[in-house]
Amino acid sequence: MTNTFIPYGRQNITEEDIEAVVATLRSDYLTQGPQVPAFERKLAEMTGAAHAVAVNSATSALHIACMALDLGVGDWLWTVPNTFVASANCALYCGAQVDFVDIDPTTYTMCLDALEAKLKAADAVGKLPKIIVPVHLCGQSCDMETISRIARSFGVKIVEDASHSIGAHHQGRPVGDCQYSEITVFSFHPVKIITTAEGGIATTQDASLARKMDLARSHGITRDPGQMTHAPDGPWYYQQISLGYNYRMTELQGALGLSQLKQLQTFVTRRRQLAAQYDDLLSGLPLKRPAQHPDSNSSWHLYVVRVAADRHTAVFEALRAAGIGVNLHYIPVHTHPYYQAMGFAPGQFPQAESYYAEAISIPLYAGLSDADQRRVVQELTNALADQ
Ligand SMILES: *Cc1c(COP(=O)(O)O)cnc(C)c1O
């Protein structure tokens, strides 16, 4: 039996990916060339969105999405507590405030009843959020049709954090088509479904939001005379018309992204197969397997099991000691010291907190072999028996 470390997630890089990056390295453009726009067009086509704006991370994509929706001082953004901190931090970058909606105990995504109740209460005191950020946790899409019906009845805008779910479908529609949101954000960090090393993208159906995000990722500078507010001085002229950042994706990343996109379907198919095998292999164990909404066809970024809270730490430690790189997604955002200093406290979002007390992400990635998966199951079986 091998004792190599099995991580919870890892990238899958082919020779073709490497060739694509090397060819770009030998080309005229390392940034602001043809690869990034080609990647954007391909991704927009695959998701059914009209526009895609590529940036250097999903964190940046969340920030420019909030900027495009004019989030600012005095505004609120709501997300869920069981997400990566970036889903909430984007509001703080804009000077806005953050609040949370608890999760559904079955799907672990934003609870529809909690959202509706909280919006009604906020409306009554004139403190409606400008934006909500539902998170498609583990790759399973939220019920966006219902979320949009609720949110839009209060005039609230929606940014989907789809960092986990490129390649996923819901009710037969691809995540990222923005049928029920203003903007959708994807991440290409190496543990996600496809990678550009670091990288992210924002999709939208709205040309004006796409233009604002394009400005925000590159200093607020335009070279398009049609967008300039003052007449150009001459042919060298560009004009800064808003405040932006340098959040651009490089050509190396664009080339890698284009090459990885060709494998998206293969990756997601393998992840779905591994998830179905886990469902089977884990069926007799004292743990809770992830539930799937019947309308959902997840991209399976993560496979999260829940074990009894009083055995959670011991099981986690035993797995790590056995070389299984389990992880925990996520520490509830409101319990981080930075958020507690803003006034949040443990106990405020009980579903997200009880999920945190029991959740373990076990290894799942396209390159995971059946043999390694069986080793994960064996070690998990041992860990649960040992307690
Ligand atoms: C990974 C992730 C992010 C941030 O992505 P980066 O590309 O690393 O900035 C944001 N939200 C969620 C839910 C994530 O999993």
GROMACS .gro file of C-alpha atoms in nm, residues 27 41 59 68 80 115 136 143 150 156 158 162 164 204 229 253 275 285 330-331:
model
   20
   27SER     CA    1   0.465   3.535  -2.869
   41ARG     CA    2  -1.547   3.481  -2.584
   59THR     CA    3  -1.182   3.808  -0.553
   68ALA     CA    4  -2.028   4.801  -1.156
   80VAL     CA    5  -2.397   3.338   0.336
  115LEU     CA    6  -3.369   3.532   0.281
  136HIS     CA    7  -2.310   2.774  -0.526
  143ASP     CA    8  -3.224   2.775  -0.676
  150ILE     CA    9  -3.765   3.701  -0.395
  156VAL     CA   10  -3.221   4.384  -0.480
  158ILE     CA   11  -2.777   3.957  -0.749
  162ALA     CA   12  -1.999   3.050  -0.880
  164HIS     CA   13  -1.713   2.627  -0.734
  204THR     CA   14  -2.320   3.921  -1.752
  229THR     CA   15  -1.611   6.248  -2.172
  253GLN     CA   16  -0.323   3.275  -1.797
  275ALA     CA   17  -1.902   1.170  -0.640
  285LEU     CA   18  -2.085   0.466   0.734
  330TYR     CA   19  -1.572   2.693   0.545
  331ILE     CA   20  -1.507   2.861   0.878
   0.00000   0.00000   0.00000
